[in-house]
PDB file of C-alpha atoms and ligand atoms in Angstrom:
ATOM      1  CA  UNK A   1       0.000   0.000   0.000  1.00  0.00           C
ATOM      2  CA  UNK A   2       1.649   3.481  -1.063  1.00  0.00           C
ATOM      3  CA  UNK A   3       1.695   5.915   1.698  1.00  0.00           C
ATOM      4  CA  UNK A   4      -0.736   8.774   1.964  1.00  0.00           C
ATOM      5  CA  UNK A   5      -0.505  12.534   3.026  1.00  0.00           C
ATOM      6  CA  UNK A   6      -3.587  11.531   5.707  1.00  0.00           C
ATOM      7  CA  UNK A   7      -0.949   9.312   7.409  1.00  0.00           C
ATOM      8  CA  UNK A   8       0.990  10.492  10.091  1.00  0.00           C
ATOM      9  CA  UNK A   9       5.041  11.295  10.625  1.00  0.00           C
ATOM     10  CA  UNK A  10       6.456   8.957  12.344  1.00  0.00           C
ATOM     11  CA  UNK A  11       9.323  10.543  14.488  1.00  0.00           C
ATOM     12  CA  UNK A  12      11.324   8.305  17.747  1.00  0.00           C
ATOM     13  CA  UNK A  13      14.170   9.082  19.902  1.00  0.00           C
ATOM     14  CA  UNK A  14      15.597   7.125  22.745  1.00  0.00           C
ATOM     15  CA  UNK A  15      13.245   9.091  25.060  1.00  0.00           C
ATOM     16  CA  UNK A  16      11.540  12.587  25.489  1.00  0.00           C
ATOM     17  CA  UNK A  17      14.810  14.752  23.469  1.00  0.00           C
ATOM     18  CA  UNK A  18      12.584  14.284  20.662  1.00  0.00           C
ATOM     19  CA  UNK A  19       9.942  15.997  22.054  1.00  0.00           C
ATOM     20  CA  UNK A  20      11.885  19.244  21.028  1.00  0.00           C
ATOM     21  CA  UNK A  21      12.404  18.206  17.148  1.00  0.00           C
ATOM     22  CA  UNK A  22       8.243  16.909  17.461  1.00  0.00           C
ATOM     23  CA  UNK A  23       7.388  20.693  19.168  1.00  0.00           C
ATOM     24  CA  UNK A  24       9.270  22.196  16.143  1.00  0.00           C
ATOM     25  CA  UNK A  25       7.595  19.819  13.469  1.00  0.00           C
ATOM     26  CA  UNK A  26       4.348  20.496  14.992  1.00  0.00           C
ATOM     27  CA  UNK A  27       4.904  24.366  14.481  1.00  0.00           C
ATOM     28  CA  UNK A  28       5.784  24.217  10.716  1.00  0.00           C
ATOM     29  CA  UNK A  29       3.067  21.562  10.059  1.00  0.00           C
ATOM     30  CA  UNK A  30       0.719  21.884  11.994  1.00  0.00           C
ATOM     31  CA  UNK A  31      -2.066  20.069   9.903  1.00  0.00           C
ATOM     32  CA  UNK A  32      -0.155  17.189  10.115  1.00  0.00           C
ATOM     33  CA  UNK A  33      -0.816  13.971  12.409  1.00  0.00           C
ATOM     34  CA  UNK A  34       2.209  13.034  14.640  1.00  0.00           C
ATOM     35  CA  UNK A  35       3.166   9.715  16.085  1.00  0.00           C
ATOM     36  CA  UNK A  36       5.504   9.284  18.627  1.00  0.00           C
ATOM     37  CA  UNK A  37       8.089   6.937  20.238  1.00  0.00           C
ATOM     38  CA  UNK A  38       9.924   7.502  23.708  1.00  0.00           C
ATOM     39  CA  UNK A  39      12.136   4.453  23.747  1.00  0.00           C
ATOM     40  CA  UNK A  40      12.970   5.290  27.150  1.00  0.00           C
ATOM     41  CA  UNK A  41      13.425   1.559  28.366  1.00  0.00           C
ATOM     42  CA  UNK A  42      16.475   1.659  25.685  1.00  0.00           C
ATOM     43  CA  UNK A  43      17.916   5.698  27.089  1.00  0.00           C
ATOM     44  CA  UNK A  44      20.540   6.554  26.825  1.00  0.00           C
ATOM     45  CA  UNK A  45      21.967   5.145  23.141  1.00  0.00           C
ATOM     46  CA  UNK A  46      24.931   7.243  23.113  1.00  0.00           C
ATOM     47  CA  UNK A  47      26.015   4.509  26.094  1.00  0.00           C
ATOM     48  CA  UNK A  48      24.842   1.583  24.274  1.00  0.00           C
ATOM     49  CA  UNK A  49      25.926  -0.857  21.642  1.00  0.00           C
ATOM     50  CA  UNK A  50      25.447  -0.050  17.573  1.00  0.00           C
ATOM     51  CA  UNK A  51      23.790  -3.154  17.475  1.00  0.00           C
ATOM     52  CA  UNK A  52      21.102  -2.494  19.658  1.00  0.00           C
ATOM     53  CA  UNK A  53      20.220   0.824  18.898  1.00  0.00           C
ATOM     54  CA  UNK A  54      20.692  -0.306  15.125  1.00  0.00           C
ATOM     55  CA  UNK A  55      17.729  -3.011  16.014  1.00  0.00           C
ATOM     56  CA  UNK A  56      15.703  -0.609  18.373  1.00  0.00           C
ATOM     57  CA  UNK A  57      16.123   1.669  15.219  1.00  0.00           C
ATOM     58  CA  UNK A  58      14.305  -1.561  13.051  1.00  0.00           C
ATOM     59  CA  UNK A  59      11.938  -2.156  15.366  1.00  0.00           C
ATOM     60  CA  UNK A  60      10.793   1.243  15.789  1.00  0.00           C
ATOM     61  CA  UNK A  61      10.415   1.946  12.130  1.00  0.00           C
ATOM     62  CA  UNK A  62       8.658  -0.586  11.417  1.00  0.00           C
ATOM     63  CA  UNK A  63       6.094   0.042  13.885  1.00  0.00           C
ATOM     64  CA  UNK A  64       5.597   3.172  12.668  1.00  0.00           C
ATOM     65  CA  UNK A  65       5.120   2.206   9.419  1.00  0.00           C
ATOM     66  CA  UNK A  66       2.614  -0.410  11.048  1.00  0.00           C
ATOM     67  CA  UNK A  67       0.708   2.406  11.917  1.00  0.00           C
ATOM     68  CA  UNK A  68       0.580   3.987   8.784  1.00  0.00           C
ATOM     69  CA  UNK A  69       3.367   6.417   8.621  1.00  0.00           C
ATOM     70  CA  UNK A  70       4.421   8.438   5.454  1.00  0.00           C
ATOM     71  CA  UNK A  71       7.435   9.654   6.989  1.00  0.00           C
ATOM     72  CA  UNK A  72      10.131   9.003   9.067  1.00  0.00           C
ATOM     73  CA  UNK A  73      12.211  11.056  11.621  1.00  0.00           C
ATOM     74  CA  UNK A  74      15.026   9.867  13.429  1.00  0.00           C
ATOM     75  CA  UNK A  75      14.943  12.672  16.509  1.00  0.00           C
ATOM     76  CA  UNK A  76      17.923  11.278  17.756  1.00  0.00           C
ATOM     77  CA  UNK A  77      22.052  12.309  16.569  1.00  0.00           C
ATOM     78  CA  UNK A  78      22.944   8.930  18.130  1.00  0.00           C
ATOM     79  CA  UNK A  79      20.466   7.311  16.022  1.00  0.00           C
ATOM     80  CA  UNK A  80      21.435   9.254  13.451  1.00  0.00           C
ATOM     81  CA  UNK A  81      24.820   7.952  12.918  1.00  0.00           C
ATOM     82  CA  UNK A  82      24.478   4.385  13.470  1.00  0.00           C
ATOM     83  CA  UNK A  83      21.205   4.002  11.717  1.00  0.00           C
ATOM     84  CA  UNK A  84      19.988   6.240   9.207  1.00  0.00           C
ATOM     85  CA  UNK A  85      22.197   4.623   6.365  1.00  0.00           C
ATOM     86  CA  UNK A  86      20.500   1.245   7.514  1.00  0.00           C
ATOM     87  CA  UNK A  87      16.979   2.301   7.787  1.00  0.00           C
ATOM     88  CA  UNK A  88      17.211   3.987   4.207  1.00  0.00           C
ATOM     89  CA  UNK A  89      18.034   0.782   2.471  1.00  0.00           C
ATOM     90  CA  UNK A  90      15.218  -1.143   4.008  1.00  0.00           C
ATOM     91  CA  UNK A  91      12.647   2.002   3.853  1.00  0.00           C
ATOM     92  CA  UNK A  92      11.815   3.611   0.577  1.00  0.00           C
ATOM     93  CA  UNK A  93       9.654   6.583   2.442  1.00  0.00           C
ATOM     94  CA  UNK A  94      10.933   9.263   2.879  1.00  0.00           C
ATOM     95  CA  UNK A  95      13.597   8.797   6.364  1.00  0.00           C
ATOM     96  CA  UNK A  96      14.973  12.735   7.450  1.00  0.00           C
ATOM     97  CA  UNK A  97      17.390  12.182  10.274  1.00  0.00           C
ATOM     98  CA  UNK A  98      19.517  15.039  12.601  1.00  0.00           C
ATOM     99  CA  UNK A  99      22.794  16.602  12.172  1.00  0.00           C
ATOM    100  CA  UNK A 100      24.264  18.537  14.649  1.00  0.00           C
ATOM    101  CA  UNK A 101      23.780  22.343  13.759  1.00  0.00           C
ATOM    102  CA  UNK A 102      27.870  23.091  13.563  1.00  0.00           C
ATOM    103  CA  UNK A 103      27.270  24.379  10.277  1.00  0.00           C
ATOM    104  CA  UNK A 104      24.995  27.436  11.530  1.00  0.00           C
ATOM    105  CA  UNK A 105      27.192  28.062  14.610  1.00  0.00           C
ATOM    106  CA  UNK A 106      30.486  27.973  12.269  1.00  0.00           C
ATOM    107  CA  UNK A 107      28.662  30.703  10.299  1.00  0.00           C
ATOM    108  CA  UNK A 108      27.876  32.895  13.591  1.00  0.00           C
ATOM    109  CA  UNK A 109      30.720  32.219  15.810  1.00  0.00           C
ATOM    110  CA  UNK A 110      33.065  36.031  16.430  1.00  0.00           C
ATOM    111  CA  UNK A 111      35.942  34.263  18.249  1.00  0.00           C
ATOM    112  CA  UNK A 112      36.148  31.417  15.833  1.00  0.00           C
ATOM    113  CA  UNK A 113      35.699  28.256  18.275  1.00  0.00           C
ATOM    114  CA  UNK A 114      32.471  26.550  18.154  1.00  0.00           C
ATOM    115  CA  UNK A 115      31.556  23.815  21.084  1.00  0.00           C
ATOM    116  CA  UNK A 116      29.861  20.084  20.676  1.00  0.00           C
ATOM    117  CA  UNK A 117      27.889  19.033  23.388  1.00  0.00           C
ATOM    118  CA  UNK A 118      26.523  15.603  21.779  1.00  0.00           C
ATOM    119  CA  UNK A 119      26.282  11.955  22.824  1.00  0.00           C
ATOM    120  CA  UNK A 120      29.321   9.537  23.298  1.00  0.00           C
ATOM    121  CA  UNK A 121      27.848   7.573  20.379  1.00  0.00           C
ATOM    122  CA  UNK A 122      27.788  10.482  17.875  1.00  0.00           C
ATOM    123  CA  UNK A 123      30.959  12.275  18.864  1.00  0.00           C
ATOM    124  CA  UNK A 124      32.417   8.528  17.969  1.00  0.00           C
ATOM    125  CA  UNK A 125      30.196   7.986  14.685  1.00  0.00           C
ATOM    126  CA  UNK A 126      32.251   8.886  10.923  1.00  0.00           C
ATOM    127  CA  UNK A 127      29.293  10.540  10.142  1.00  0.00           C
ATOM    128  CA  UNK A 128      30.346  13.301  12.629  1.00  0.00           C
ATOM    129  CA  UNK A 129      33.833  13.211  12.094  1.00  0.00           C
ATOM    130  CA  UNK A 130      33.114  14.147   8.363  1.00  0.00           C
ATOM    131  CA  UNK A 131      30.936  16.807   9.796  1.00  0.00           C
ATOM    132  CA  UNK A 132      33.355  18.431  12.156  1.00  0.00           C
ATOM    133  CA  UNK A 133      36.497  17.920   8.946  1.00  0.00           C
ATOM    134  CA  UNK A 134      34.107  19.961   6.940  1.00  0.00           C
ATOM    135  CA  UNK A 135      34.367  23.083   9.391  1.00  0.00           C
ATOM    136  CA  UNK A 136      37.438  22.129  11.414  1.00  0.00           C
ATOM    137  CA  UNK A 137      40.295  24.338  10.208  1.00  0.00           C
ATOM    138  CA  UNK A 138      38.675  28.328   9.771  1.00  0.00           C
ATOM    139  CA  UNK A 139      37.009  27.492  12.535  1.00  0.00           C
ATOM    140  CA  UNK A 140      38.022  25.316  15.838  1.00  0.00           C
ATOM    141  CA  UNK A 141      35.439  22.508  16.713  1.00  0.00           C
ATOM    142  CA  UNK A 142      35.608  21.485  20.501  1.00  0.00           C
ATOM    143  CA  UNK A 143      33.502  18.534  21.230  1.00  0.00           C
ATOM    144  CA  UNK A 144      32.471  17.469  24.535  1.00  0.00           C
ATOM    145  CA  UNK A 145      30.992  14.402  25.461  1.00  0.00           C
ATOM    146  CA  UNK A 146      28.264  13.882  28.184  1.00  0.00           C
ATOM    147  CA  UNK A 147      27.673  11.074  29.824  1.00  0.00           C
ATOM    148  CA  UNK A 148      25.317  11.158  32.598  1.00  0.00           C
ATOM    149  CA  UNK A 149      23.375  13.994  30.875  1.00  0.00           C
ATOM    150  CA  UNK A 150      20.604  11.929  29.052  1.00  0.00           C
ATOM    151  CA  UNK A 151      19.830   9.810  31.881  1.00  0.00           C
ATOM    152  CA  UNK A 152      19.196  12.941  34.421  1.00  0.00           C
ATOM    153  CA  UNK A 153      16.902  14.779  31.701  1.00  0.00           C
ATOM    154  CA  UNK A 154      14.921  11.216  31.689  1.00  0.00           C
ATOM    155  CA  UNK A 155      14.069  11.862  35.281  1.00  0.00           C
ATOM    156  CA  UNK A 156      12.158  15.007  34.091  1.00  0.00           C
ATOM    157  CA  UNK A 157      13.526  16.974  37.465  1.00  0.00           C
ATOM    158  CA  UNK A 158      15.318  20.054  35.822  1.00  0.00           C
ATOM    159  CA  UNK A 159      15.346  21.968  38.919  1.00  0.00           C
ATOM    160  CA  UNK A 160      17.953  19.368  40.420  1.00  0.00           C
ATOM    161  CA  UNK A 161      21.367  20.114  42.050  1.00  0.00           C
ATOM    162  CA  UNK A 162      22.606  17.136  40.153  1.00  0.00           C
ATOM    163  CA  UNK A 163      21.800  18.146  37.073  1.00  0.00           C
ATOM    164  CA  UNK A 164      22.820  22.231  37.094  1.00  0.00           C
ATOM    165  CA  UNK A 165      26.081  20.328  38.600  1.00  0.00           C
ATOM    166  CA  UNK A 166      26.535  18.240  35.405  1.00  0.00           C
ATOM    167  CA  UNK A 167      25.636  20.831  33.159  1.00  0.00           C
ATOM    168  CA  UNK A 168      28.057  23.259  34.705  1.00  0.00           C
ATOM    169  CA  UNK A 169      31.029  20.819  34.321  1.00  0.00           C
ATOM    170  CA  UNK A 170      30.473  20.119  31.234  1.00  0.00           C
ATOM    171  CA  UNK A 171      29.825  23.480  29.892  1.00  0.00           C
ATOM    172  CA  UNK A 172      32.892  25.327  31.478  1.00  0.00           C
ATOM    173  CA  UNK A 173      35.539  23.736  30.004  1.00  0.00           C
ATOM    174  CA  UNK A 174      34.339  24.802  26.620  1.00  0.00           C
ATOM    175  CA  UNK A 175      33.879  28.352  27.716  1.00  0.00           C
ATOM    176  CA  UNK A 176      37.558  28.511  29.395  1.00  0.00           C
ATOM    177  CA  UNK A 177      38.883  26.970  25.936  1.00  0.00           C
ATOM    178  CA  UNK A 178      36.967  30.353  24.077  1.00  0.00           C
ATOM    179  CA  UNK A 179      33.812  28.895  22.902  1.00  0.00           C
ATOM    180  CA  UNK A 180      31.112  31.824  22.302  1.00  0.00           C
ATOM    181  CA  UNK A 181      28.939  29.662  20.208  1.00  0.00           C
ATOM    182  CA  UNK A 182      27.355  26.357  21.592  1.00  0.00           C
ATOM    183  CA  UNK A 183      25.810  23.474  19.853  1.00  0.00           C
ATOM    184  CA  UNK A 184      23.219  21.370  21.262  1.00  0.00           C
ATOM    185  CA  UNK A 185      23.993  18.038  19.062  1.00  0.00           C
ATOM    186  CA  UNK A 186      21.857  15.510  21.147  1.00  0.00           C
ATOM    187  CA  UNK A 187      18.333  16.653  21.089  1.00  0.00           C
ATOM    188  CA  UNK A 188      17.503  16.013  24.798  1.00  0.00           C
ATOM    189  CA  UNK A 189      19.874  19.059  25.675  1.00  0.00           C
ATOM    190  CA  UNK A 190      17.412  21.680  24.183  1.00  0.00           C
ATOM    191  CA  UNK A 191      15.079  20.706  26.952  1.00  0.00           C
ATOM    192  CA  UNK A 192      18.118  22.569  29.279  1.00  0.00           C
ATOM    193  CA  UNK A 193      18.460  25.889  27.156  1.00  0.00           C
ATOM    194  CA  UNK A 194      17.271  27.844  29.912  1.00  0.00           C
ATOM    195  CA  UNK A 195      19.539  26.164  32.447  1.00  0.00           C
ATOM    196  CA  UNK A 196      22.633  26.198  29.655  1.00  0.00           C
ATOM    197  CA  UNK A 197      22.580  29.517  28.538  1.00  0.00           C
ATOM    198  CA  UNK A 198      22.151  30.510  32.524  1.00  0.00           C
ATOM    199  CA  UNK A 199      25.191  29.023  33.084  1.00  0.00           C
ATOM    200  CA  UNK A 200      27.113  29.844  29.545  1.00  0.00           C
ATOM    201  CA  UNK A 201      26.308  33.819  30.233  1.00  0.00           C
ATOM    202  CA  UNK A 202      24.792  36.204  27.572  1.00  0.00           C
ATOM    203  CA  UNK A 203      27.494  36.572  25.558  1.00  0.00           C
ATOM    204  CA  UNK A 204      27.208  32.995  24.251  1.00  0.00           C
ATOM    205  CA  UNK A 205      24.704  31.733  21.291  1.00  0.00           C
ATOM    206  CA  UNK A 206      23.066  28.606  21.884  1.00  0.00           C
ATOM    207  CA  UNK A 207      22.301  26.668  18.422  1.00  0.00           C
ATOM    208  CA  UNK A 208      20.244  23.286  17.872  1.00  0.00           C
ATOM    209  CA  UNK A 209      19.253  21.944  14.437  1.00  0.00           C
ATOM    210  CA  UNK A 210      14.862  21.557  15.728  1.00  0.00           C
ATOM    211  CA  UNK A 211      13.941  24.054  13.140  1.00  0.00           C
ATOM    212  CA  UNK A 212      16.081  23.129  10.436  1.00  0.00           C
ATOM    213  CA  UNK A 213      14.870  19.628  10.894  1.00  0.00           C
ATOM    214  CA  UNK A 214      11.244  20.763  10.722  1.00  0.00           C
ATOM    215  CA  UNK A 215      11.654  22.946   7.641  1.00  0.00           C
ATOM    216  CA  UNK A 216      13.724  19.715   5.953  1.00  0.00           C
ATOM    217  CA  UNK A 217      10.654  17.710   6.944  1.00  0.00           C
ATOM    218  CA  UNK A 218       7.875  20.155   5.118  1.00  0.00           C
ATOM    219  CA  UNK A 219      10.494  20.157   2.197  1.00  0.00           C
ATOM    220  CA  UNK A 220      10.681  16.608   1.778  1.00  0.00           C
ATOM    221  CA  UNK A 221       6.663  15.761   2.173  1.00  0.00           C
ATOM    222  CA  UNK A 222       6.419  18.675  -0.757  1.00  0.00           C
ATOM    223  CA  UNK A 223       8.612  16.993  -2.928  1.00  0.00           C
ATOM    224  CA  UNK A 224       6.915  13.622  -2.475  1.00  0.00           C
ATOM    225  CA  UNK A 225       3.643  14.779  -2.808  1.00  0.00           C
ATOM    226  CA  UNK A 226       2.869  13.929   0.662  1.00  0.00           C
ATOM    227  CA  UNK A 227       2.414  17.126   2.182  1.00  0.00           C
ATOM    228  CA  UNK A 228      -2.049  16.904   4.102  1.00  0.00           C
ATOM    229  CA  UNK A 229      -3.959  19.550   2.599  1.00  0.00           C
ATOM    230  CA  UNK A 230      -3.429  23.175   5.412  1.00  0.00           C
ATOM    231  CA  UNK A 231      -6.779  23.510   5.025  1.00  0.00           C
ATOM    232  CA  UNK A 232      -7.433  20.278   6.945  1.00  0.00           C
ATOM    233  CA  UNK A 233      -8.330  20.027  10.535  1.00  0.00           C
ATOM    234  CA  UNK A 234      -5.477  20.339  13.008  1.00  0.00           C
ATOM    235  CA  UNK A 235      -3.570  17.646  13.004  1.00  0.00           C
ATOM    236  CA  UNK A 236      -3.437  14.974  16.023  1.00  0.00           C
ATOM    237  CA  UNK A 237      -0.778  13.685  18.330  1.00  0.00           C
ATOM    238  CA  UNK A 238      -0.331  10.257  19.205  1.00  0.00           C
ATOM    239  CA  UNK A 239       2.618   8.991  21.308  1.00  0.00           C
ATOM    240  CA  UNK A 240       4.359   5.043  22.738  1.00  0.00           C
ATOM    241  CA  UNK A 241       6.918   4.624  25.606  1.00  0.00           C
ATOM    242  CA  UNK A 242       8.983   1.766  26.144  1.00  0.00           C
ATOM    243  CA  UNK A 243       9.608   2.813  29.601  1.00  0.00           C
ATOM    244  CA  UNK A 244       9.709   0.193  32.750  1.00  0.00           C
ATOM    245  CA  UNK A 245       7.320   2.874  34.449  1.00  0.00           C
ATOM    246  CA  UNK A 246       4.808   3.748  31.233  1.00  0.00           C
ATOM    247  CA  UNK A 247       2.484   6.250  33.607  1.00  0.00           C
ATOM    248  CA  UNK A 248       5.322   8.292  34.620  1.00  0.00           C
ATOM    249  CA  UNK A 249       6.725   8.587  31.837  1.00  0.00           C
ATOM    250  CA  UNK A 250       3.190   9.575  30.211  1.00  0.00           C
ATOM    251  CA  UNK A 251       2.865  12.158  32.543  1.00  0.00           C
ATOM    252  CA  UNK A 252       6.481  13.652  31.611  1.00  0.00           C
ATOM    253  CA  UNK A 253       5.813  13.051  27.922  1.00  0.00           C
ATOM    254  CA  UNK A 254       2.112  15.290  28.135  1.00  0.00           C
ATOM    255  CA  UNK A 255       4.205  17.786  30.805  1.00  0.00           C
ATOM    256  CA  UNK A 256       6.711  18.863  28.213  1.00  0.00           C
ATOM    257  CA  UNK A 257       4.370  18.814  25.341  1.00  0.00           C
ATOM    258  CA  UNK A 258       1.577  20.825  27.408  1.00  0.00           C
ATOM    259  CA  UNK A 259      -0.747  18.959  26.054  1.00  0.00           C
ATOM    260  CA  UNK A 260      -3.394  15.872  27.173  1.00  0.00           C
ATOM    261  CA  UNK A 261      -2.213  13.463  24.057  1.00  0.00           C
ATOM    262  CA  UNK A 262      -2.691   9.920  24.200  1.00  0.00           C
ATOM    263  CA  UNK A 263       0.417   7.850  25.332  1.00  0.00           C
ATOM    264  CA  UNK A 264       0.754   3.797  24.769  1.00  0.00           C
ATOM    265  CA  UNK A 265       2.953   1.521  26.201  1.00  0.00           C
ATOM    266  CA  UNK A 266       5.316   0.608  23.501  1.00  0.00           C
ATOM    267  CA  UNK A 267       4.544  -3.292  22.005  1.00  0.00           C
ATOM    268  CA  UNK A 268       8.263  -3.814  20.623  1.00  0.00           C
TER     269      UNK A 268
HETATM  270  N1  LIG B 301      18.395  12.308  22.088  1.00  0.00           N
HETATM  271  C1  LIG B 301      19.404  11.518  21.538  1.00  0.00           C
HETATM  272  C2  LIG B 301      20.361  12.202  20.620  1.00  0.00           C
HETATM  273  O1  LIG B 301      20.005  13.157  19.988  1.00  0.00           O
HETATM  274  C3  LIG B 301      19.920  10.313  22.264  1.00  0.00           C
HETATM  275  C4  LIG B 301      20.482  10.483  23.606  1.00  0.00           C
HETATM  276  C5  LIG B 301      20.799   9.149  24.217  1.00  0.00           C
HETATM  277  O2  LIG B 301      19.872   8.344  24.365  1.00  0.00           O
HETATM  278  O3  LIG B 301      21.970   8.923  24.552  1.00  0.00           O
HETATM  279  O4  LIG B 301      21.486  11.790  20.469  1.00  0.00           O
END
């Protein structure tokens, strides 16, 4: 069965980061139905094994496409780099994935030295490293890994000691090392802008690749001729969790969207 522009966009990340690339999607398109996937029982990827989140990758996708999607988003840079290539041989729908937004902040940056705050998993990927060689040189790329980051964003406590501890520690270095331009390159992190640029100071720009993803989604559906009518009714939100704890983890899903969507426990 071809897929029609009544079906919905499939879009999954590890857990609720890509909620921020979903709020983004929903505010270019907004007559467009949205399905969901926390895999939150799998967070954090950027700790795990290619090979699983490869096959959570599989799984997911092909739920999603159980379910009648048109279109595929990979909300996830870890995801990103170990699956995309995989998911677009098996797939022929369209599959738009994430790329850290280096390429804006290269373009902004006044001192000249842009920094990385991504996953283990996608500072290690090629896929990044060909990234980075494209603007490493006239401009110096710091990266940073973060470990520890994903899991305390999963809690959904923002406010916590812990956490403005982390964030701090992580953040500094890159500052002290002349960083006035930051990229957010896992897309849990935008959930902490507030709490990052607190701690970066003013005089630093904080840049994630949402938007871009969202206006790369609209292009795509165009192009395929999959685009719902704007004069439709609004479209609807449906999400799944894989979490151990599905109701909390329903609650944080609907908290951060602001919104009373439906939220499944996850069958895969
Ligand atoms: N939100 C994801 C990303 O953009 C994955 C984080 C993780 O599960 O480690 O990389």
């Amino acid at each position: 069965m071809g897929a029609s522009a009544d079906g919905p966009i499939g879009v999954f990340d590890s857990g609720v980061g890509g909620l921020t690339v979903l709020a983004e999607i929903r505010r270019a398109l907004p007559a467009e139905h949205l399905c969901y996937v926390a895999d939150s029982g799998h967070a954090p990827y950027g700790e795990r094994a290619p090979e699983l989140v490869r096959a959570r990758a599989e799984a997911i996708t092909g739920f999603l496409i159980e379910q009648g999607a048109k279109a595929i988003v990979i909300a996830c840079n870890t995801a990103t780099g170990i699956a995309a290539a995989h998911l677009r041989a098996l797939h022929e729908l369209p599959i738009i994935a994430m790329e850290p937004a280096v390429k804006p902040a290269a373009a902004c940056t006044k001192s000249g030295v842009v920094g990385v705050l991504a996953t283990s998993g996608t500072l290690k990927s090629e896929k990044f490293e060909a990234l980075r060689g494209r603007f490493h040189g006239p401009v110096q790329v710091l990266t940073q890994p973060c470990p520890g980051l994903v899991e305390l964003i999963e809690t959904g406590d923002f406010e916590a000691e812990a956490l403005r501890g982390l964030v701090a520690d992580l953040v500094s270095p890159l500052l002290e090392r002349g960083a006035d331009t930051l990229v957010l390159g896992c897309t849990h992190y935008p959930l902490l802008h507030g709490l990052i640029s607190d701690i970066a100071g003013p005089g630093v720009r904080i840049t994630d690749a949402g938007a871009a993803v969202a206006r790369h989604v609209r292009n795509r559906l165009a192009e395929t001729g999959l685009l719902r009518d704007a004069d439709n009714t609004p479209g609807d939100q449906r999400c799944w969790t894989s979490a151990a704890a599905p109701d909390a983890s329903a609650a944080l899903i609907r908290r951060l969207l602001g919104a009373a969507v439906p939220v499944a426990k996850l069958p895969c």
